[in-house]
């Protein structure tokens, strides 16, 4: 029998809901036609995609014309940023050091290839974006594209998206947000939030891997990253991942059915985890704004110095506990977290990211804290 594990790495990926697997299995068995084919088998697949698009659009208060399915969050971010530089001609990008590599890396490539300028907005010690500095950057580069993530995947900090959108709007800048960690976690009204572009990924909300979407708001026009067929209204060439898209929509539907309840329950688990860590591990420090503007599913903390940061994850793994490392950068060790490093977190202290979902139990939190106490 397989060893039982305690999975506390839901920011990396989530278990797929059985109902999602069910609709995908049906899709795999029955919807084999190419959605671009003009016969019954093709039409059936096309209908499934368009139904999924309606579901997704409905949950985000968007129109179906604003949703473009992709292979996930990385592709969505790349497609948006590339087209802003290459096709819309933007030369200034404002972002932060705390972004996911799916934003930072394409921006670096754009700097090399298209000579765009990257301006880093300051972040404070808690990892929040300095809005005054953002405004001063916008004042200088009003035609910029601002790319700031909704929730940080390592520390969970939440961006005041609406405030940033209002700022961008007042200067005429475009606003892209990587919403990979927040879609499916909140009831989200994208028009109200004021984003121009957003990216999402199904496997972060109990859907399948390899399926995601980008949002391009009405009135904004981009060109595709991939050339080829005319799929996704000429915005994403390549035969659609029909069953992935169907699974994505089902996962979002399920997430939204119980979003408030899940949010409350998971926030309570996060508080329980923090309380227990404080009680059992003297000197534990929480990274980011864990008790403030923070996503309920993510908790990042540093343990007192002494323990070899490189050994912490393998030791938890031996205990059957799956978490992510969040260490700033231990000397001579594998590359540390660029997020903690940018926030000035002490690299001498081993850091851990635990992330929860509706599947997490109080018993799992107890086991995590007991194991940490034993090995730290
Ligand atoms: N952006 C953020 C904030 C993420 O957490 C991730 C996943 O780790 C991605 C982008 C990449 O998404 P995907 O795995 O769908 O390419």
Coordinates of C-alpha atoms and ligand atoms in Angstrom, one line a residue:
X1 CA 0.0 0.0 0.0
X2 CA 1.2 3.5 -0.8
X3 CA 2.5 5.5 2.2
X4 CA 0.0 8.1 3.5
X5 CA 1.2 11.6 2.9
X6 CA 0.2 14.9 4.4
X7 CA 0.0 17.2 1.5
X8 CA 0.5 20.9 2.4
X9 CA 1.8 22.2 -0.9
X10 CA -1.5 23.4 -2.5
X11 CA 0.1 26.5 -3.9
X12 CA 2.3 24.3 -6.1
X13 CA -0.6 22.2 -7.2
X14 CA -3.9 20.8 -5.9
X15 CA -5.5 17.4 -6.0
X16 CA -8.1 17.2 -8.8
X17 CA -11.6 16.9 -7.6
X18 CA -13.3 13.6 -8.4
X19 CA -16.2 15.4 -10.2
X20 CA -13.6 17.1 -12.4
X21 CA -12.0 13.7 -13.2
X22 CA -15.5 12.4 -14.0
X23 CA -16.3 15.1 -16.6
X24 CA -12.9 14.8 -18.1
X25 CA -13.2 11.0 -18.4
X26 CA -16.5 11.3 -20.1
X27 CA -14.9 13.9 -22.4
X28 CA -12.0 11.7 -23.2
X29 CA -14.3 8.8 -24.1
X30 CA -16.8 10.8 -26.1
X31 CA -15.4 14.1 -27.4
X32 CA -12.7 13.0 -29.7
X33 CA -13.6 15.2 -32.6
X34 CA -11.4 18.2 -33.5
X35 CA -13.3 21.3 -32.4
X36 CA -12.4 23.0 -35.7
X37 CA -14.0 20.2 -37.8
X38 CA -17.3 21.0 -39.4
X39 CA -19.0 17.8 -38.7
X40 CA -21.0 16.4 -35.8
X41 CA -18.0 15.0 -33.8
X42 CA -16.2 18.4 -34.2
X43 CA -19.3 20.3 -33.3
X44 CA -19.7 18.3 -30.0
X45 CA -16.2 19.2 -28.9
X46 CA -16.7 22.8 -29.9
X47 CA -19.9 23.0 -27.9
X48 CA -18.1 21.7 -24.8
X49 CA -15.4 24.3 -25.1
X50 CA -17.9 27.1 -25.6
X51 CA -20.0 25.9 -22.7
X52 CA -16.8 25.9 -20.5
X53 CA -16.0 29.4 -21.7
X54 CA -19.5 30.6 -20.6
X55 CA -19.0 29.0 -17.2
X56 CA -15.6 30.6 -16.7
X57 CA -16.8 34.0 -18.0
X58 CA -19.8 33.9 -15.8
X59 CA -17.9 33.3 -12.6
X60 CA -15.5 36.3 -13.3
X61 CA -18.3 38.6 -14.5
X62 CA -16.6 38.7 -18.0
X63 CA -18.0 38.2 -21.4
X64 CA -17.0 35.0 -23.3
X65 CA -15.1 37.2 -25.8
X66 CA -12.6 38.1 -23.0
X67 CA -11.5 34.5 -22.2
X68 CA -8.8 32.7 -24.2
X69 CA -7.8 29.2 -23.1
X70 CA -4.1 28.4 -22.8
X71 CA -1.9 25.6 -21.5
X72 CA -1.7 27.3 -18.1
X73 CA -0.6 30.4 -16.2
X74 CA 2.9 30.5 -17.7
X75 CA 1.7 30.6 -21.3
X76 CA -1.0 33.2 -20.4
X77 CA 1.5 35.6 -18.8
X78 CA 4.0 35.1 -21.6
X79 CA 1.4 35.7 -24.3
X80 CA 0.2 38.9 -22.7
X81 CA 3.6 40.4 -21.9
X82 CA 5.1 39.5 -25.3
X83 CA 2.2 41.1 -27.2
X84 CA 2.3 44.2 -25.1
X85 CA 5.9 44.7 -26.1
X86 CA 6.0 43.4 -29.6
X87 CA 2.6 44.4 -31.0
X88 CA 1.5 47.3 -28.8
X89 CA 5.0 48.7 -28.8
X90 CA 5.2 49.3 -25.0
X91 CA 8.8 50.0 -24.0
X92 CA 8.4 50.4 -20.2
X93 CA 7.3 47.6 -17.9
X94 CA 6.8 48.2 -14.2
X95 CA 6.9 45.1 -12.0
X96 CA 8.4 43.9 -8.7
X97 CA 11.1 41.6 -7.7
X98 CA 8.5 39.4 -6.0
X99 CA 6.8 38.3 -9.2
X100 CA 6.7 34.6 -10.3
X101 CA 9.3 33.5 -12.9
X102 CA 6.5 33.2 -15.4
X103 CA 6.5 37.0 -15.4
X104 CA 10.1 37.9 -14.5
X105 CA 11.7 35.6 -17.1
X106 CA 9.7 36.7 -20.1
X107 CA 10.3 40.3 -19.1
X108 CA 14.1 39.6 -19.0
X109 CA 13.8 38.0 -22.5
X110 CA 11.9 41.0 -23.7
X111 CA 14.6 43.3 -22.3
X112 CA 17.3 41.3 -24.2
X113 CA 15.4 40.9 -27.5
X114 CA 13.2 44.0 -27.8
X115 CA 15.1 46.3 -25.5
X116 CA 12.2 47.1 -23.2
X117 CA 13.0 48.8 -19.9
X118 CA 12.0 47.1 -16.7
X119 CA 11.3 49.3 -13.6
X120 CA 11.1 47.6 -10.3
X121 CA 8.6 49.0 -7.8
X122 CA 9.9 49.0 -4.2
X123 CA 8.5 46.6 -1.8
X124 CA 8.5 47.0 2.0
X125 CA 9.8 44.6 4.6
X126 CA 6.5 42.8 4.7
X127 CA 6.6 42.3 0.9
X128 CA 3.9 44.9 0.1
X129 CA 4.3 47.0 -3.0
X130 CA 5.0 50.6 -2.3
X131 CA 2.1 52.4 -4.0
X132 CA 3.8 55.8 -3.7
X133 CA 6.8 54.5 -5.6
X134 CA 4.5 53.0 -8.1
X135 CA 2.8 56.3 -8.6
X136 CA 6.2 58.1 -9.1
X137 CA 7.2 55.5 -11.7
X138 CA 3.8 55.9 -13.5
X139 CA 4.4 59.6 -13.4
X140 CA 7.6 59.1 -15.4
X141 CA 6.4 56.3 -17.6
X142 CA 2.7 56.8 -18.0
X143 CA 2.6 54.6 -21.1
X144 CA 4.0 51.6 -19.1
X145 CA 2.6 48.2 -18.7
X146 CA 2.3 47.4 -15.0
X147 CA 2.6 43.7 -14.1
X148 CA 1.9 42.9 -10.4
X149 CA 0.6 39.6 -9.1
X150 CA -2.7 39.4 -7.2
X151 CA -1.4 37.1 -4.5
X152 CA 2.2 36.2 -4.1
X153 CA 2.7 32.4 -4.5
X154 CA 5.5 32.2 -1.8
X155 CA 4.3 34.5 1.0
X156 CA 0.6 34.9 0.1
X157 CA 0.6 38.7 0.3
X158 CA -2.4 40.3 -1.5
X159 CA -2.0 43.3 -3.8
X160 CA -4.7 46.0 -3.5
X161 CA -5.6 45.3 -7.1
X162 CA -8.4 47.9 -7.3
X163 CA -6.1 50.7 -6.0
X164 CA -3.4 49.7 -8.5
X165 CA -5.9 49.5 -11.3
X166 CA -7.2 53.0 -10.4
X167 CA -3.6 54.3 -10.4
X168 CA -2.8 52.8 -13.7
X169 CA -6.0 54.0 -15.2
X170 CA -5.4 57.6 -14.0
X171 CA -2.0 57.6 -15.8
X172 CA -3.2 55.7 -18.9
X173 CA -1.0 52.7 -18.1
X174 CA -2.0 49.1 -18.8
X175 CA -2.4 46.7 -15.9
X176 CA -1.6 43.0 -16.1
X177 CA -2.0 40.8 -13.0
X178 CA -0.9 37.2 -12.6
X179 CA -4.0 35.9 -10.8
X180 CA -2.9 32.3 -10.8
X181 CA -3.1 32.0 -7.0
X182 CA -6.4 33.8 -6.6
X183 CA -8.8 32.6 -9.3
X184 CA -11.0 30.0 -7.7
X185 CA -10.1 31.3 -4.2
X186 CA -12.3 34.4 -4.1
X187 CA -15.5 35.5 -5.8
X188 CA -13.8 37.7 -8.4
X189 CA -15.3 40.4 -10.5
X190 CA -12.6 41.3 -12.9
X191 CA -14.3 44.3 -14.5
X192 CA -14.8 45.8 -11.0
X193 CA -11.1 45.1 -10.1
X194 CA -10.1 47.0 -13.2
X195 CA -7.6 44.6 -14.7
X196 CA -6.7 44.9 -18.4
X197 CA -5.1 41.4 -18.5
X198 CA -5.0 38.4 -16.2
X199 CA -3.7 34.9 -16.1
X200 CA -5.1 31.7 -14.5
X201 CA -4.3 28.1 -14.2
X202 CA -6.7 25.2 -13.5
X203 CA -4.3 23.0 -11.4
X204 CA -4.2 25.7 -8.7
X205 CA -8.0 25.3 -8.1
X206 CA -8.4 21.5 -8.1
X207 CA -8.5 21.3 -11.9
X208 CA -6.2 19.5 -14.4
X209 CA -2.6 20.5 -15.1
X210 CA -1.9 21.9 -18.6
X211 CA -5.1 24.0 -18.8
X212 CA -5.5 27.7 -18.0
X213 CA -6.7 30.9 -19.6
X214 CA -5.8 34.5 -20.2
X215 CA -8.2 37.4 -19.8
X216 CA -8.0 40.2 -22.3
X217 CA -10.5 42.9 -21.4
X218 CA -12.9 44.4 -24.0
X219 CA -11.2 47.2 -25.8
X220 CA -7.7 45.7 -25.4
X221 CA -6.3 43.9 -28.5
X222 CA -3.3 41.6 -28.4
X223 CA -1.7 39.4 -31.0
X224 CA -1.0 35.7 -30.5
X225 CA 2.2 34.2 -29.1
X226 CA 1.9 31.1 -31.2
X227 CA 1.2 31.1 -34.9
X228 CA -0.6 28.4 -36.7
X229 CA -4.3 27.6 -36.8
X230 CA -7.0 30.1 -36.0
X231 CA -8.1 28.6 -32.7
X232 CA -9.3 30.7 -29.8
X233 CA -10.5 33.4 -32.2
X234 CA -7.0 33.6 -33.7
X235 CA -5.4 34.2 -30.3
X236 CA -4.0 30.8 -29.5
X237 CA -3.0 28.5 -32.3
X238 CA -3.1 24.7 -31.7
X239 CA -5.9 22.2 -31.3
X240 CA -7.6 22.9 -28.0
X241 CA -7.1 20.7 -24.9
X242 CA -10.8 20.0 -24.9
X243 CA -10.9 17.8 -21.8
X244 CA -8.5 20.1 -19.9
X245 CA -10.8 23.0 -20.7
X246 CA -13.9 21.1 -19.7
X247 CA -12.1 20.1 -16.4
X248 CA -11.0 23.6 -15.8
X249 CA -14.6 24.9 -16.0
X250 CA -15.9 22.2 -13.8
X251 CA -13.2 22.9 -11.2
X252 CA -14.0 26.6 -11.2
X253 CA -17.7 25.9 -10.9
X254 CA -17.1 23.7 -7.9
X255 CA -14.7 26.2 -6.3
X256 CA -17.2 29.0 -6.7
X257 CA -20.1 26.9 -5.2
X258 CA -18.3 26.8 -1.9
X259 CA -16.0 29.7 -2.1
X260 CA -17.1 31.6 1.1
X261 CA -17.2 28.5 3.2
X262 CA -13.8 27.3 2.0
X263 CA -12.3 30.7 2.6
X264 CA -13.5 30.7 6.2
X265 CA -12.5 27.2 6.9
X266 CA -9.0 27.5 5.4
X267 CA -8.4 30.9 7.1
X268 CA -9.2 29.1 10.4
X269 CA -6.7 26.4 9.6
X270 CA -4.1 29.0 8.8
X271 CA -4.7 30.7 12.2
X272 CA -4.5 27.4 13.9
X273 CA -1.2 26.7 12.2
X274 CA 0.2 30.0 13.2
X275 CA -0.9 29.7 16.9
X276 CA 0.5 26.2 17.2
X277 CA 3.8 27.2 15.6
X278 CA 4.1 30.1 18.0
X279 CA 3.4 27.9 20.9
X280 CA 5.6 25.0 20.0
X281 CA 8.5 26.6 18.1
X282 CA 9.9 29.6 20.0
X283 CA 11.5 32.0 17.7
X284 CA 9.4 31.1 14.6
X285 CA 8.9 34.1 12.4
X286 CA 6.2 34.6 9.8
X287 CA 7.3 36.0 6.4
X288 CA 5.1 38.5 4.6
X289 CA 1.9 39.9 6.0
X290 CA 0.6 36.6 7.3
X291 CA -2.0 38.1 9.6
X292 CA -2.9 41.1 7.4
X293 CA -3.5 41.3 3.7
X294 CA -2.7 37.7 2.9
X295 CA -4.2 34.8 1.0
X296 CA -5.8 32.3 3.3
X297 CA -4.2 29.4 1.5
X298 CA -0.5 30.3 2.0
X299 CA 1.7 30.6 5.1
X300 CA 5.5 31.2 5.0
X301 CA 7.7 31.1 8.0
X302 CA 11.3 30.9 9.1
X303 CA 12.5 28.6 11.9
X304 CA 15.2 29.7 14.3
X305 CA 18.7 29.3 13.0
X306 CA 20.6 26.2 13.6
X307 CA 19.0 23.7 11.4
X308 CA 20.5 23.0 8.0
X309 CA 18.0 24.6 5.6
X310 CA 18.8 22.0 3.0
X311 CA 17.8 19.2 5.3
X312 CA 14.4 20.5 6.4
X313 CA 12.4 19.5 3.4
X314 CA 13.9 16.1 3.0
X315 CA 13.3 15.5 6.7
X316 CA 9.7 16.5 6.5
X317 CA 9.4 14.4 3.4
X318 CA 10.7 11.4 5.4
X319 CA 7.9 12.2 7.9
X320 CA 5.5 12.0 4.9
X321 CA 4.9 15.8 4.9
X322 CA 4.9 17.6 1.6
X323 CA 5.7 21.4 1.8
X324 CA 7.8 23.8 -0.2
X325 CA 11.0 25.4 0.7
X326 CA 11.1 29.2 1.1
X327 CA 14.6 29.8 2.2
X328 CA 16.1 33.1 1.3
X329 CA 19.4 31.5 0.2
X330 CA 21.6 29.3 2.4
X331 CA 25.2 29.7 1.6
X332 CA 26.4 27.1 -0.9
X333 CA 22.9 25.7 -1.1
X334 CA 20.6 25.4 -4.1
X335 CA 19.3 28.7 -5.3
X336 CA 17.1 30.2 -2.6
X337 CA 13.8 32.1 -2.8
X338 CA 14.1 35.3 -4.8
X339 CA 11.1 36.6 -2.9
X340 CA 12.5 36.2 0.6
X341 CA 15.8 37.5 -0.6
X342 CA 14.2 40.6 -2.0
X343 CA 12.4 41.1 1.3
X344 CA 15.7 40.8 3.3
X345 CA 14.7 37.6 5.2
X346 CA 17.6 36.2 7.1
X347 CA 19.1 33.4 4.8
X348 CA 20.5 31.7 7.9
X349 CA 17.1 30.7 9.0
X350 CA 15.4 27.8 7.2
X351 CA 12.1 28.9 5.7
X352 CA 9.1 26.8 4.8
X353 CA 6.0 27.5 2.7
X354 CA 2.9 25.5 3.7
X355 CA -0.2 25.9 1.6
X356 CA -3.7 24.7 2.3
X357 CA -6.9 23.8 0.6
X358 CA -10.4 22.5 1.4
X359 CA -8.8 19.1 1.7
X360 CA -6.5 20.2 4.6
X361 CA -7.5 19.0 8.1
X362 CA -6.6 20.3 11.6
X363 CA -5.0 16.9 12.3
X364 CA -2.6 17.5 9.4
X365 CA -1.6 20.9 10.9
X366 CA -1.0 19.2 14.3
X367 CA 1.3 16.6 12.6
X368 CA 3.2 19.3 10.7
X369 CA 3.9 21.2 13.9
X370 CA 4.9 18.1 15.8
X371 CA 7.2 17.0 13.1
X372 CA 8.8 20.4 12.8
X373 CA 9.3 20.4 16.6
X374 CA 10.9 17.0 16.4
X375 CA 13.4 17.8 13.6
X376 CA 14.2 21.5 14.2
Ligands
LIG1 N1 2.1 32.3 -11.7 C1 2.0 31.9 -10.4 C2 1.8 33.0 -9.3 C3 2.1 30.6 -10.0 O1 2.1 30.3 -8.7 C4 2.3 29.7 -11.0 C5 2.5 28.2 -10.7 O2 3.4 27.8 -10.0 C6 2.4 30.1 -12.3 C7 2.3 31.4 -12.6 C8 2.6 29.1 -13.5 O3 1.4 28.5 -13.8 P1 1.3 27.1 -14.7 O4 1.9 26.1 -13.8 O5 -0.1 26.9 -15.0 O6 2.2 27.4 -15.9

